[in-house]
Amino acid sequence: MNDSPQLRRVEQAVLAMPMARTLGLRFTQLAAGEVEIELPITEALSFSPGRLQATAVFAAADFAAVSAAGSVLPEGWRNATVDATLKLVAPAVGRAVRARGRVVHGGQLLTVCAAEVYAVAPEGGETLCATLLATARSIRPD
């Protein structure tokens, strides 16, 4: 992972959120405009054994996409989701989901970002299970 101060701040800000900690999110890649987050599939987050509930899939995708948007902000700025649309394309089954977020178009006030979410099998293979398109609002420092 990249060790720039801005990228470390993005990771620290996300992992400071109680929801991120509850989900067990973990950054596996972090670069300007691109983020990868992994979320373990646990019984507590499933709607049936081994099948991650859609809300948790959405959360992983949202955290990845908006973190990617945050990774290109000027120092001191932060961001928040304005809107997001999730499309589920396959069940999220396996040991984890891996969400890869990216910036689609950065602007001064709004950034369009996206994420693809993959179900990760026990042996490591990936299956696309969802896509997300979001808008994040840039918030100036106080």
mmCIF file of C-alpha atoms in Angstrom:
data_model
loop_
_atom_site.group_PDB
_atom_site.id
_atom_site.type_symbol
_atom_site.label_atom_id
_atom_site.label_comp_id
_atom_site.label_asym_id
_atom_site.label_seq_id
_atom_site.Cartn_x
_atom_site.Cartn_y
_atom_site.Cartn_z
ATOM 1 C CA MET A 1 0.000 0.000 0.000
ATOM 2 C CA ASN A 2 1.039 3.565 -0.638
ATOM 3 C CA ASP A 3 2.270 5.337 2.498
ATOM 4 C CA SER A 4 1.422 8.966 1.689
ATOM 5 C CA PRO A 5 -0.004 11.065 4.557
ATOM 6 C CA GLN A 6 -3.247 11.719 2.637
ATOM 7 C CA LEU A 7 -3.838 8.016 2.025
ATOM 8 C CA ARG A 8 -3.072 7.156 5.654
ATOM 9 C CA ARG A 9 -5.630 9.811 6.724
ATOM 10 C CA VAL A 10 -8.300 8.238 4.495
ATOM 11 C CA GLU A 11 -7.662 4.796 5.960
ATOM 12 C CA GLN A 12 -7.588 6.128 9.538
ATOM 13 C CA ALA A 13 -10.795 8.135 9.041
ATOM 14 C CA VAL A 14 -12.675 5.127 7.669
ATOM 15 C CA LEU A 15 -11.401 2.671 10.259
ATOM 16 C CA ALA A 16 -12.276 5.135 13.058
ATOM 17 C CA MET A 17 -15.956 4.766 12.126
ATOM 18 C CA PRO A 18 -17.836 2.349 14.395
ATOM 19 C CA MET A 19 -19.688 0.898 11.388
ATOM 20 C CA ALA A 20 -16.426 0.076 9.575
ATOM 21 C CA ARG A 21 -15.061 -1.630 12.681
ATOM 22 C CA THR A 22 -18.316 -3.547 13.220
ATOM 23 C CA LEU A 23 -18.183 -4.812 9.643
ATOM 24 C CA GLY A 24 -14.543 -5.834 10.029
ATOM 25 C CA LEU A 25 -13.395 -3.785 7.021
ATOM 26 C CA ARG A 26 -9.752 -4.004 6.043
ATOM 27 C CA PHE A 27 -7.911 -1.979 3.409
ATOM 28 C CA THR A 28 -5.881 -4.229 1.114
ATOM 29 C CA GLN A 29 -4.883 -1.563 -1.443
ATOM 30 C CA LEU A 30 -4.855 2.214 -1.234
ATOM 31 C CA ALA A 31 -3.621 4.551 -3.956
ATOM 32 C CA ALA A 32 -4.719 7.938 -5.263
ATOM 33 C CA GLY A 33 -8.107 7.369 -6.872
ATOM 34 C CA GLU A 34 -8.170 3.597 -6.237
ATOM 35 C CA VAL A 35 -9.039 1.645 -3.097
ATOM 36 C CA GLU A 36 -9.587 -2.011 -2.310
ATOM 37 C CA ILE A 37 -11.411 -3.051 0.852
ATOM 38 C CA GLU A 38 -12.137 -6.537 2.118
ATOM 39 C CA LEU A 39 -15.079 -7.469 4.336
ATOM 40 C CA PRO A 40 -15.264 -10.966 5.856
ATOM 41 C CA ILE A 41 -18.488 -12.888 5.350
ATOM 42 C CA THR A 42 -19.704 -13.664 8.852
ATOM 43 C CA GLU A 43 -22.895 -15.200 10.167
ATOM 44 C CA ALA A 44 -23.871 -11.909 11.831
ATOM 45 C CA LEU A 45 -23.916 -10.155 8.430
ATOM 46 C CA SER A 46 -25.592 -12.958 6.484
ATOM 47 C CA PHE A 47 -29.228 -13.569 5.575
ATOM 48 C CA SER A 48 -28.599 -17.320 5.328
ATOM 49 C CA PRO A 49 -25.480 -19.366 6.066
ATOM 50 C CA GLY A 50 -22.584 -18.124 3.943
ATOM 51 C CA ARG A 51 -24.624 -15.535 2.008
ATOM 52 C CA LEU A 52 -23.816 -11.921 2.805
ATOM 53 C CA GLN A 53 -26.854 -9.677 3.201
ATOM 54 C CA ALA A 54 -27.205 -6.884 0.607
ATOM 55 C CA THR A 55 -26.813 -4.105 3.187
ATOM 56 C CA ALA A 56 -23.293 -5.301 4.002
ATOM 57 C CA VAL A 57 -22.469 -5.576 0.279
ATOM 58 C CA PHE A 58 -23.679 -1.993 -0.161
ATOM 59 C CA ALA A 59 -21.589 -0.817 2.794
ATOM 60 C CA ALA A 60 -18.404 -2.404 1.419
ATOM 61 C CA ALA A 61 -19.005 -0.852 -2.009
ATOM 62 C CA ASP A 62 -19.842 2.571 -0.553
ATOM 63 C CA PHE A 63 -16.790 2.611 1.720
ATOM 64 C CA ALA A 64 -14.533 1.624 -1.202
ATOM 65 C CA ALA A 65 -15.947 4.119 -3.709
ATOM 66 C CA VAL A 66 -16.105 7.090 -1.333
ATOM 67 C CA SER A 67 -12.659 6.258 0.101
ATOM 68 C CA ALA A 68 -11.298 6.384 -3.460
ATOM 69 C CA ALA A 69 -12.896 9.804 -3.850
ATOM 70 C CA GLY A 70 -11.392 10.902 -0.528
ATOM 71 C CA SER A 71 -7.946 9.767 -1.599
ATOM 72 C CA VAL A 72 -7.706 12.596 -4.150
ATOM 73 C CA LEU A 73 -8.946 15.428 -1.914
ATOM 74 C CA PRO A 74 -6.664 18.280 -0.853
ATOM 75 C CA GLU A 75 -5.172 18.016 2.633
ATOM 76 C CA GLY A 76 -7.673 18.659 5.404
ATOM 77 C CA TRP A 77 -10.742 18.059 3.265
ATOM 78 C CA ARG A 78 -13.168 15.218 3.907
ATOM 79 C CA ASN A 79 -16.105 13.807 2.009
ATOM 80 C CA ALA A 80 -19.447 12.105 2.395
ATOM 81 C CA THR A 81 -21.779 10.075 0.220
ATOM 82 C CA VAL A 82 -24.502 12.108 -1.498
ATOM 83 C CA ASP A 83 -26.134 9.226 -3.350
ATOM 84 C CA ALA A 84 -25.362 5.715 -4.476
ATOM 85 C CA THR A 85 -26.957 2.992 -6.562
ATOM 86 C CA LEU A 86 -26.105 -0.666 -6.049
ATOM 87 C CA LYS A 87 -26.774 -3.385 -8.607
ATOM 88 C CA LEU A 88 -26.544 -6.936 -7.285
ATOM 89 C CA VAL A 89 -25.523 -9.381 -10.010
ATOM 90 C CA ALA A 90 -24.677 -12.579 -8.070
ATOM 91 C CA PRO A 91 -24.835 -13.894 -4.505
ATOM 92 C CA ALA A 92 -22.061 -12.770 -2.157
ATOM 93 C CA VAL A 93 -20.895 -16.193 -0.995
ATOM 94 C CA GLY A 94 -17.490 -17.366 0.155
ATOM 95 C CA ARG A 95 -15.042 -16.198 2.804
ATOM 96 C CA ALA A 96 -15.170 -12.432 2.062
ATOM 97 C CA VAL A 97 -16.156 -9.733 -0.375
ATOM 98 C CA ARG A 98 -13.541 -7.518 -1.983
ATOM 99 C CA ALA A 99 -14.696 -4.045 -3.045
ATOM 100 C CA ARG A 100 -12.555 -2.115 -5.524
ATOM 101 C CA GLY A 101 -13.401 1.574 -5.527
ATOM 102 C CA ARG A 102 -12.275 4.139 -8.085
ATOM 103 C CA VAL A 103 -12.787 7.736 -9.083
ATOM 104 C CA VAL A 104 -14.807 8.130 -12.271
ATOM 105 C CA HIS A 105 -14.711 11.941 -12.404
ATOM 106 C CA GLY A 106 -13.345 14.316 -9.799
ATOM 107 C CA GLY A 107 -14.698 17.801 -9.340
ATOM 108 C CA GLN A 108 -14.240 20.574 -6.806
ATOM 109 C CA LEU A 109 -17.564 20.007 -5.031
ATOM 110 C CA LEU A 110 -18.670 16.545 -6.212
ATOM 111 C CA THR A 111 -16.803 13.406 -7.212
ATOM 112 C CA VAL A 112 -18.419 10.577 -9.129
ATOM 113 C CA CYS A 113 -16.992 7.283 -7.928
ATOM 114 C CA ALA A 114 -17.712 3.612 -8.464
ATOM 115 C CA ALA A 115 -16.980 0.199 -7.012
ATOM 116 C CA GLU A 116 -17.095 -3.384 -8.123
ATOM 117 C CA VAL A 117 -17.660 -5.977 -5.412
ATOM 118 C CA TYR A 118 -16.354 -9.516 -5.784
ATOM 119 C CA ALA A 119 -17.244 -12.566 -3.704
ATOM 120 C CA VAL A 120 -14.001 -14.273 -2.698
ATOM 121 C CA ALA A 121 -14.107 -18.069 -2.578
ATOM 122 C CA PRO A 122 -12.174 -19.982 0.114
ATOM 123 C CA GLU A 123 -9.480 -20.833 -2.444
ATOM 124 C CA GLY A 124 -9.226 -17.159 -3.528
ATOM 125 C CA GLY A 125 -11.201 -17.065 -6.781
ATOM 126 C CA GLU A 126 -13.387 -14.014 -7.358
ATOM 127 C CA THR A 127 -16.929 -13.659 -8.728
ATOM 128 C CA LEU A 128 -18.441 -10.259 -9.474
ATOM 129 C CA CYS A 129 -21.461 -9.878 -7.199
ATOM 130 C CA ALA A 130 -22.305 -6.142 -7.310
ATOM 131 C CA THR A 131 -21.524 -2.778 -8.834
ATOM 132 C CA LEU A 132 -22.063 0.652 -7.310
ATOM 133 C CA LEU A 133 -22.105 4.141 -8.777
ATOM 134 C CA ALA A 134 -21.965 6.977 -6.245
ATOM 135 C CA THR A 135 -21.482 10.690 -5.790
ATOM 136 C CA ALA A 136 -19.400 12.030 -2.925
ATOM 137 C CA ARG A 137 -19.521 15.641 -1.714
ATOM 138 C CA SER A 138 -16.216 17.330 -0.912
ATOM 139 C CA ILE A 139 -16.270 19.187 2.423
ATOM 140 C CA ARG A 140 -13.840 22.035 3.063
ATOM 141 C CA PRO A 141 -11.920 22.151 6.338
ATOM 142 C CA ASP A 142 -13.559 24.216 9.084
#
